[in-house]
Amino acid sequence: MTSKEFAEIIGVSQSTISRALNNSSQISAERREFIQKKAEEYGFVLNSQARSLKTNRTGTVGILFPKHFIGMSSNLGLAHLYDLVQAELSKYDYDVMVVYDGEKQNGLSTFERMIKIGKVDGFIIFRMESSKKDLELIKKYKVPCVYLLHAEKAGSYGSCLSDCEYSGYLIGKLFGKYKEYKSIYINVKTSAESKTRLAGFKRGLKERGVVMDKNAVWQSELSVKSAYECVINNQETVKSRKCAILAFNDTVALGALNACRDLGVKVPEDVQISGVGGLPIIAEIAPDLTTVNVFHERIASMGCEMLRSAIIHGAQEPIHTVIRPELILRGTTLR
């Protein structure tokens, strides 16, 4: 059904239809509500191209994933955050376009191409940091952007972040109570925030009078499989003495837990394990996994509202919000 046909059915002009469905203040709230209800009744949706012409907006938001992103099946934390962001944006009638930025067309990255052709109204950025070139593009084309979860330099753009260092600190304070346990950190080199989390872990341990051994930082990729292999490769340590393992995130912690199970190591009696993130799935396994909740839901909600406001109202003084995570004790650590 065209807008002309719909307008004839309910007895108004095409321009009135367009104004009502674009929430224009040029018509009364009562008339706007009437037309919107009729549109729902008839299943009429304003053509996206027509909407774009009227509002100078696309109705689409780009989500820029980190360069280390592997895939939804491996990056469970980002997959969870993506689902939450998509749900939030749908409340505002925004479509989502995912940008992995791995390929180039005509020498342009996906991110650069989307900005230059005006493909989206704004970006949600999951990256820890953006390149100088990306920041120059954002500034030149005045694209609204909001950083979510982790960022080193959000600068003049809004951000809603988790306190990455503090998440490590909480587990350091917890494990530091058990001095008979060797404290271990499973690091993910490709993730920029992993180094920050490790610093917090060391700080928490130090406050308990514990100093990490030089060989206590194990290396893994960001996947359950890689974390599993990491612990298997260090099985001599987990079999010979008690250990307390902080994994970079919940995904890595799941791999460590699977390895301990296959090695016949008792959790949490012989090996304590904690992740970071607060993914819903880790509360359903046995034993349920201790974690640090970074409040993905709150971050998604606040971040999407920030971006929506920037799209509607234009350049504003950026808001930088840092949410302190919270320790959730479960079955993989001592109480």
PDB file of C-alpha atoms in Angstrom, residues 4 7 14 31 48 55 64 74 116 130-131 169 174 197 212 233 273 276 278 287 321:
ATOM      1  CA  LYS A   4      -1.258   8.001  -1.312  1.00  0.00           C
ATOM      2  CA  ALA A   7      -4.114   8.749   2.853  1.00  0.00           C
ATOM      3  CA  GLN A  14      -0.077  12.462   2.048  1.00  0.00           C
ATOM      4  CA  ARG A  31      -4.301  13.762  15.101  1.00  0.00           C
ATOM      5  CA  SER A  48      12.177   4.108   4.442  1.00  0.00           C
ATOM      6  CA  THR A  55      13.737  13.647   8.072  1.00  0.00           C
ATOM      7  CA  LEU A  64      31.201  -1.073  15.113  1.00  0.00           C
ATOM      8  CA  SER A  74      33.277 -17.061  20.319  1.00  0.00           C
ATOM      9  CA  LYS A 116      30.923   8.988   3.469  1.00  0.00           C
ATOM     10  CA  SER A 130      39.493   4.276  17.465  1.00  0.00           C
ATOM     11  CA  SER A 131      42.247   5.093  15.010  1.00  0.00           C
ATOM     12  CA  TYR A 169      40.424  -5.597  41.589  1.00  0.00           C
ATOM     13  CA  LEU A 174      38.624 -12.164  46.840  1.00  0.00           C
ATOM     14  CA  ARG A 197      41.919  -5.911  34.100  1.00  0.00           C
ATOM     15  CA  MET A 212      51.689 -12.663  41.604  1.00  0.00           C
ATOM     16  CA  ASN A 233      48.825 -27.078  28.704  1.00  0.00           C
ATOM     17  CA  ILE A 273      37.632 -19.889  38.906  1.00  0.00           C
ATOM     18  CA  VAL A 276      33.993 -11.284  34.184  1.00  0.00           C
ATOM     19  CA  GLY A 278      27.773 -11.659  34.038  1.00  0.00           C
ATOM     20  CA  PRO A 287      28.842 -25.583  39.107  1.00  0.00           C
ATOM     21  CA  THR A 321      29.296   7.390  32.440  1.00  0.00           C
TER      22      THR A 321
END
